């Protein structure tokens, strides 16, 4: 991949990283504060627990995405960015534009999902 494209994806990944860190902090804070000001009714408490678990699930998803973004930034540094980890072929730029932290080409990702090896 040419240097200009690598720089473009590096910038895109760094911006995504910054946004994910901000989202993680906000969602975590929100999850912790759910129900602090509400009454002690058992229905309210059940709803608060449900809401907190839902929000923490989103935090977990964002944390996974953050790890994938950081791994992609590392691959840019070591020169392996844009190369499928499964088959070694180039990942389509169109795919990288949509998912800049992609680890697999479209074909390999589909195959790995069918086998249940990966989910994201």
Short mmCIF file of N, CA and C in Angstrom, two decimals:
data_model
loop_
_atom_site.label_atom_id
_atom_site.label_comp_id
_atom_site.label_asym_id
_atom_site.label_seq_id
_atom_site.Cartn_x
_atom_site.Cartn_y
_atom_site.Cartn_z
N UNK A 1 0.86 -1.17 0.00
CA UNK A 1 0.00 0.00 0.00
C UNK A 1 0.91 1.24 0.00
N UNK A 2 0.52 2.22 -0.78
CA UNK A 2 1.33 3.44 -0.89
C UNK A 2 1.28 4.25 0.40
N UNK A 3 2.33 5.07 0.60
CA UNK A 3 2.48 5.83 1.84
C UNK A 3 1.32 6.78 2.11
N UNK A 4 0.80 7.43 1.09
CA UNK A 4 -0.31 8.37 1.28
C UNK A 4 -1.54 7.65 1.80
N UNK A 5 -1.82 6.47 1.27
CA UNK A 5 -2.97 5.69 1.73
C UNK A 5 -2.76 5.22 3.17
N UNK A 6 -1.54 4.77 3.48
CA UNK A 6 -1.24 4.34 4.85
C UNK A 6 -1.45 5.48 5.83
N UNK A 7 -0.99 6.66 5.46
CA UNK A 7 -1.15 7.83 6.33
C UNK A 7 -2.64 8.15 6.51
N UNK A 8 -3.39 8.04 5.42
CA UNK A 8 -4.83 8.28 5.48
C UNK A 8 -5.50 7.32 6.46
N UNK A 9 -5.18 6.02 6.35
CA UNK A 9 -5.79 5.03 7.25
C UNK A 9 -5.29 5.19 8.68
N UNK A 10 -4.03 5.57 8.84
CA UNK A 10 -3.49 5.81 10.19
C UNK A 10 -4.26 6.94 10.87
N UNK A 11 -4.48 8.03 10.14
CA UNK A 11 -5.23 9.16 10.68
C UNK A 11 -6.66 8.74 11.02
N UNK A 12 -7.27 8.00 10.11
CA UNK A 12 -8.64 7.52 10.33
C UNK A 12 -8.71 6.64 11.57
N UNK A 13 -7.74 5.75 11.74
CA UNK A 13 -7.71 4.87 12.90
C UNK A 13 -7.47 5.65 14.19
N UNK A 14 -6.59 6.64 14.15
CA UNK A 14 -6.33 7.44 15.34
C UNK A 14 -7.56 8.23 15.75
N UNK A 15 -8.31 8.76 14.79
CA UNK A 15 -9.55 9.46 15.09
C UNK A 15 -10.59 8.51 15.67
N UNK A 16 -10.67 7.31 15.10
CA UNK A 16 -11.59 6.29 15.61
C UNK A 16 -11.21 5.90 17.04
N UNK A 17 -9.92 5.75 17.28
CA UNK A 17 -9.42 5.42 18.63
C UNK A 17 -9.83 6.49 19.63
N UNK A 18 -9.63 7.74 19.27
CA UNK A 18 -9.99 8.85 20.14
C UNK A 18 -11.49 8.83 20.45
N UNK A 19 -12.31 8.60 19.42
CA UNK A 19 -13.77 8.56 19.61
C UNK A 19 -14.18 7.39 20.49
N UNK A 20 -13.56 6.23 20.28
CA UNK A 20 -13.89 5.06 21.09
C UNK A 20 -13.52 5.27 22.56
N UNK A 21 -12.38 5.89 22.80
CA UNK A 21 -11.98 6.16 24.19
C UNK A 21 -12.98 7.09 24.87
N UNK A 22 -13.42 8.09 24.15
CA UNK A 22 -14.42 9.01 24.69
C UNK A 22 -15.75 8.30 24.94
N UNK A 23 -16.18 7.49 23.96
CA UNK A 23 -17.42 6.74 24.11
C UNK A 23 -17.35 5.75 25.28
N UNK A 24 -16.21 5.08 25.42
CA UNK A 24 -16.04 4.13 26.51
C UNK A 24 -16.20 4.81 27.86
N UNK A 25 -15.55 5.94 28.02
CA UNK A 25 -15.63 6.66 29.29
C UNK A 25 -17.07 7.09 29.56
N UNK A 26 -17.72 7.67 28.55
CA UNK A 26 -19.09 8.15 28.74
C UNK A 26 -20.06 7.01 29.05
N UNK A 27 -19.96 5.92 28.32
CA UNK A 27 -20.86 4.78 28.55
C UNK A 27 -20.63 4.12 29.90
N UNK A 28 -19.36 4.00 30.26
CA UNK A 28 -19.04 3.40 31.55
C UNK A 28 -19.60 4.28 32.68
N UNK A 29 -19.36 5.59 32.58
CA UNK A 29 -19.89 6.51 33.60
C UNK A 29 -21.41 6.42 33.66
N UNK A 30 -22.05 6.36 32.51
CA UNK A 30 -23.50 6.26 32.46
C UNK A 30 -23.99 4.96 33.10
N UNK A 31 -23.30 3.87 32.81
CA UNK A 31 -23.69 2.57 33.38
C UNK A 31 -23.57 2.58 34.90
N UNK A 32 -22.51 3.17 35.39
CA UNK A 32 -22.29 3.22 36.83
C UNK A 32 -23.35 4.06 37.53
N UNK A 33 -23.80 5.11 36.85
CA UNK A 33 -24.76 6.03 37.47
C UNK A 33 -26.23 5.67 37.25
N UNK A 34 -26.49 4.63 36.49
CA UNK A 34 -27.89 4.23 36.27
C UNK A 34 -28.53 3.85 37.60
N UNK A 35 -29.65 4.48 37.88
CA UNK A 35 -30.43 4.14 39.05
C UNK A 35 -29.99 4.77 40.36
N UNK A 36 -28.97 5.59 40.35
CA UNK A 36 -28.50 6.20 41.60
C UNK A 36 -29.53 7.13 42.21
N UNK A 37 -30.33 7.77 41.37
CA UNK A 37 -31.30 8.74 41.87
C UNK A 37 -32.73 8.20 41.90
N UNK A 38 -32.91 6.93 41.61
CA UNK A 38 -34.28 6.40 41.56
C UNK A 38 -34.63 5.74 42.88
N UNK A 39 -35.92 5.48 43.03
CA UNK A 39 -36.42 4.84 44.25
C UNK A 39 -35.96 3.40 44.36
N UNK A 40 -36.36 2.78 45.44
CA UNK A 40 -35.93 1.40 45.70
C UNK A 40 -37.01 0.37 45.36
N UNK A 41 -37.96 0.75 44.54
CA UNK A 41 -39.00 -0.17 44.09
C UNK A 41 -38.34 -1.34 43.38
N UNK A 42 -38.81 -2.55 43.58
CA UNK A 42 -38.18 -3.73 42.98
C UNK A 42 -38.26 -3.71 41.45
N UNK A 43 -39.32 -3.17 40.90
CA UNK A 43 -39.42 -3.07 39.43
C UNK A 43 -38.40 -2.07 38.91
N UNK A 44 -38.24 -0.95 39.61
CA UNK A 44 -37.23 0.04 39.20
C UNK A 44 -35.83 -0.56 39.29
N UNK A 45 -35.59 -1.29 40.35
CA UNK A 45 -34.26 -1.89 40.54
C UNK A 45 -33.97 -2.92 39.45
N UNK A 46 -34.97 -3.71 39.10
CA UNK A 46 -34.79 -4.70 38.02
C UNK A 46 -34.50 -4.00 36.70
N UNK A 47 -35.22 -2.92 36.43
CA UNK A 47 -34.98 -2.16 35.20
C UNK A 47 -33.59 -1.55 35.21
N UNK A 48 -33.16 -1.04 36.36
CA UNK A 48 -31.82 -0.45 36.46
C UNK A 48 -30.73 -1.49 36.21
N UNK A 49 -30.91 -2.66 36.75
CA UNK A 49 -29.93 -3.74 36.54
C UNK A 49 -29.88 -4.11 35.06
N UNK A 50 -31.05 -4.26 34.45
CA UNK A 50 -31.12 -4.56 33.02
C UNK A 50 -30.42 -3.48 32.20
N UNK A 51 -30.72 -2.23 32.49
CA UNK A 51 -30.13 -1.10 31.75
C UNK A 51 -28.62 -1.05 31.94
N UNK A 52 -28.17 -1.28 33.16
CA UNK A 52 -26.73 -1.26 33.45
C UNK A 52 -26.03 -2.38 32.67
N UNK A 53 -26.61 -3.57 32.67
CA UNK A 53 -26.01 -4.69 31.93
C UNK A 53 -25.98 -4.42 30.43
N UNK A 54 -27.02 -3.82 29.92
CA UNK A 54 -27.06 -3.46 28.50
C UNK A 54 -25.96 -2.46 28.17
N UNK A 55 -25.81 -1.45 29.00
CA UNK A 55 -24.79 -0.43 28.77
C UNK A 55 -23.39 -1.04 28.91
N UNK A 56 -23.20 -1.91 29.87
CA UNK A 56 -21.89 -2.54 30.03
C UNK A 56 -21.56 -3.46 28.86
N UNK A 57 -22.59 -4.05 28.24
CA UNK A 57 -22.38 -4.83 27.02
C UNK A 57 -21.86 -3.96 25.90
N UNK A 58 -22.39 -2.74 25.81
CA UNK A 58 -21.90 -1.79 24.80
C UNK A 58 -20.46 -1.38 25.10
N UNK A 59 -20.15 -1.22 26.37
CA UNK A 59 -18.78 -0.89 26.78
C UNK A 59 -17.84 -2.01 26.34
N UNK A 60 -18.26 -3.24 26.55
CA UNK A 60 -17.44 -4.39 26.17
C UNK A 60 -17.21 -4.43 24.65
N UNK A 61 -18.25 -4.15 23.88
CA UNK A 61 -18.12 -4.12 22.42
C UNK A 61 -17.16 -3.01 21.98
N UNK A 62 -17.29 -1.84 22.59
CA UNK A 62 -16.39 -0.74 22.26
C UNK A 62 -14.95 -1.05 22.65
N UNK A 63 -14.76 -1.74 23.77
CA UNK A 63 -13.42 -2.12 24.21
C UNK A 63 -12.78 -3.08 23.21
N UNK A 64 -13.56 -4.02 22.70
CA UNK A 64 -13.06 -4.94 21.69
C UNK A 64 -12.68 -4.17 20.43
N UNK A 65 -13.54 -3.26 20.01
CA UNK A 65 -13.26 -2.46 18.83
C UNK A 65 -11.98 -1.64 19.02
N UNK A 66 -11.80 -1.10 20.23
CA UNK A 66 -10.60 -0.33 20.54
C UNK A 66 -9.35 -1.20 20.41
N UNK A 67 -9.40 -2.43 20.91
CA UNK A 67 -8.25 -3.33 20.77
C UNK A 67 -7.95 -3.61 19.30
N UNK A 68 -8.99 -3.79 18.50
CA UNK A 68 -8.78 -4.04 17.07
C UNK A 68 -8.18 -2.82 16.38
N UNK A 69 -8.61 -1.64 16.78
CA UNK A 69 -8.05 -0.40 16.21
C UNK A 69 -6.58 -0.28 16.59
N UNK A 70 -6.26 -0.54 17.84
CA UNK A 70 -4.87 -0.45 18.28
C UNK A 70 -3.99 -1.49 17.58
N UNK A 71 -4.52 -2.67 17.34
CA UNK A 71 -3.78 -3.69 16.59
C UNK A 71 -3.54 -3.24 15.15
N UNK A 72 -4.55 -2.59 14.55
CA UNK A 72 -4.40 -2.09 13.18
C UNK A 72 -3.33 -1.01 13.12
N UNK A 73 -3.30 -0.13 14.10
CA UNK A 73 -2.26 0.91 14.15
C UNK A 73 -0.89 0.26 14.27
N UNK A 74 -0.78 -0.79 15.06
CA UNK A 74 0.49 -1.53 15.19
C UNK A 74 0.89 -2.17 13.86
N UNK A 75 -0.10 -2.68 13.12
CA UNK A 75 0.21 -3.29 11.82
C UNK A 75 0.70 -2.23 10.82
N UNK A 76 0.21 -1.01 10.93
CA UNK A 76 0.72 0.06 10.07
C UNK A 76 2.19 0.27 10.39
N UNK A 77 2.52 0.30 11.67
CA UNK A 77 3.91 0.53 12.10
C UNK A 77 4.84 -0.59 11.64
N UNK A 78 4.35 -1.84 11.68
CA UNK A 78 5.24 -2.95 11.30
C UNK A 78 5.16 -3.33 9.82
N UNK A 79 4.31 -2.62 9.08
CA UNK A 79 4.25 -2.83 7.63
C UNK A 79 3.31 -3.92 7.16
N UNK A 80 2.50 -4.45 8.06
CA UNK A 80 1.59 -5.53 7.66
C UNK A 80 0.14 -5.09 7.54
N UNK A 81 -0.13 -3.80 7.62
CA UNK A 81 -1.50 -3.30 7.54
C UNK A 81 -2.05 -3.55 6.14
N UNK A 82 -3.31 -3.94 6.10
CA UNK A 82 -3.97 -4.15 4.81
C UNK A 82 -3.75 -5.53 4.22
N UNK A 83 -3.09 -6.40 4.99
CA UNK A 83 -2.83 -7.77 4.55
C UNK A 83 -3.66 -8.72 5.41
N UNK A 84 -4.39 -9.61 4.77
CA UNK A 84 -5.24 -10.56 5.47
C UNK A 84 -4.40 -11.48 6.37
N UNK A 85 -4.80 -11.60 7.61
CA UNK A 85 -4.07 -12.46 8.56
C UNK A 85 -4.26 -13.94 8.26
N UNK A 86 -5.27 -14.27 7.46
CA UNK A 86 -5.56 -15.67 7.15
C UNK A 86 -4.85 -16.12 5.88
N UNK A 87 -5.05 -15.40 4.79
CA UNK A 87 -4.51 -15.87 3.50
C UNK A 87 -3.29 -15.10 3.02
N UNK A 88 -3.00 -13.95 3.63
CA UNK A 88 -1.83 -13.17 3.25
C UNK A 88 -2.04 -12.27 2.04
N UNK A 89 -3.24 -12.27 1.49
CA UNK A 89 -3.54 -11.39 0.34
C UNK A 89 -3.94 -10.01 0.86
N UNK A 90 -3.89 -9.02 -0.04
CA UNK A 90 -4.29 -7.67 0.33
C UNK A 90 -5.79 -7.62 0.65
N UNK A 91 -6.13 -6.87 1.67
CA UNK A 91 -7.53 -6.61 2.00
C UNK A 91 -7.99 -5.48 1.08
N UNK A 92 -9.17 -5.62 0.53
CA UNK A 92 -9.69 -4.64 -0.41
C UNK A 92 -9.76 -3.27 0.26
N UNK A 93 -9.32 -2.21 -0.46
CA UNK A 93 -9.35 -0.86 0.08
C UNK A 93 -10.79 -0.43 0.41
N UNK A 94 -11.72 -0.90 -0.37
CA UNK A 94 -13.13 -0.59 -0.12
C UNK A 94 -13.54 -1.12 1.26
N UNK A 95 -13.07 -2.31 1.60
CA UNK A 95 -13.36 -2.90 2.91
C UNK A 95 -12.67 -2.10 4.01
N UNK A 96 -11.40 -1.72 3.78
CA UNK A 96 -10.66 -0.95 4.78
C UNK A 96 -11.29 0.43 4.99
N UNK A 97 -11.87 0.96 3.94
CA UNK A 97 -12.54 2.26 4.06
C UNK A 97 -13.72 2.14 5.02
N UNK A 98 -14.45 1.05 4.91
CA UNK A 98 -15.62 0.82 5.75
C UNK A 98 -15.23 0.32 7.15
N UNK A 99 -14.25 -0.58 7.21
CA UNK A 99 -13.77 -1.16 8.48
C UNK A 99 -12.25 -1.03 8.49
N UNK A 100 -11.73 0.14 8.90
CA UNK A 100 -10.29 0.36 8.81
C UNK A 100 -9.45 -0.56 9.69
N UNK A 101 -10.08 -1.22 10.65
CA UNK A 101 -9.36 -2.15 11.52
C UNK A 101 -9.52 -3.60 11.08
N UNK A 102 -9.99 -3.81 9.86
CA UNK A 102 -10.23 -5.17 9.34
C UNK A 102 -8.94 -5.99 9.39
N UNK A 103 -9.08 -7.23 9.82
CA UNK A 103 -7.94 -8.16 9.90
C UNK A 103 -7.93 -9.17 8.76
N UNK A 104 -9.11 -9.34 8.14
CA UNK A 104 -9.27 -10.37 7.12
C UNK A 104 -9.90 -9.79 5.86
N UNK A 105 -9.57 -10.39 4.73
CA UNK A 105 -10.25 -10.03 3.50
C UNK A 105 -11.70 -10.52 3.60
N UNK A 106 -12.53 -10.07 2.71
CA UNK A 106 -13.96 -10.41 2.76
C UNK A 106 -14.19 -11.92 2.71
N UNK A 107 -13.48 -12.58 1.81
CA UNK A 107 -13.67 -14.02 1.64
C UNK A 107 -13.26 -14.80 2.89
N UNK A 108 -12.10 -14.50 3.43
CA UNK A 108 -11.63 -15.21 4.63
C UNK A 108 -12.52 -14.91 5.83
N UNK A 109 -12.97 -13.67 5.97
CA UNK A 109 -13.85 -13.33 7.09
C UNK A 109 -15.14 -14.14 7.02
N UNK A 110 -15.70 -14.24 5.83
CA UNK A 110 -16.93 -15.03 5.66
C UNK A 110 -16.70 -16.48 6.04
N UNK A 111 -15.60 -17.05 5.58
CA UNK A 111 -15.30 -18.45 5.90
C UNK A 111 -15.08 -18.66 7.40
N UNK A 112 -14.37 -17.75 8.03
CA UNK A 112 -14.11 -17.86 9.47
C UNK A 112 -15.38 -17.69 10.29
N UNK A 113 -16.27 -16.82 9.83
CA UNK A 113 -17.56 -16.67 10.52
C UNK A 113 -18.40 -17.92 10.38
N UNK A 114 -18.41 -18.54 9.21
CA UNK A 114 -19.17 -19.78 9.00
C UNK A 114 -18.67 -20.89 9.92
N UNK A 115 -17.35 -20.93 10.13
CA UNK A 115 -16.76 -21.94 10.99
C UNK A 115 -16.93 -21.59 12.47
N UNK A 116 -17.37 -20.38 12.76
CA UNK A 116 -17.55 -19.95 14.14
C UNK A 116 -16.26 -19.53 14.82
N UNK A 117 -15.22 -19.31 14.04
CA UNK A 117 -13.92 -18.94 14.60
C UNK A 117 -13.92 -17.50 15.08
N UNK A 118 -14.59 -16.61 14.31
CA UNK A 118 -14.67 -15.21 14.69
C UNK A 118 -16.12 -14.74 14.65
N UNK A 119 -16.38 -13.69 15.40
CA UNK A 119 -17.71 -13.09 15.40
C UNK A 119 -17.67 -11.65 14.95
N UNK A 120 -16.51 -11.04 15.01
CA UNK A 120 -16.40 -9.62 14.65
C UNK A 120 -15.22 -9.41 13.76
#
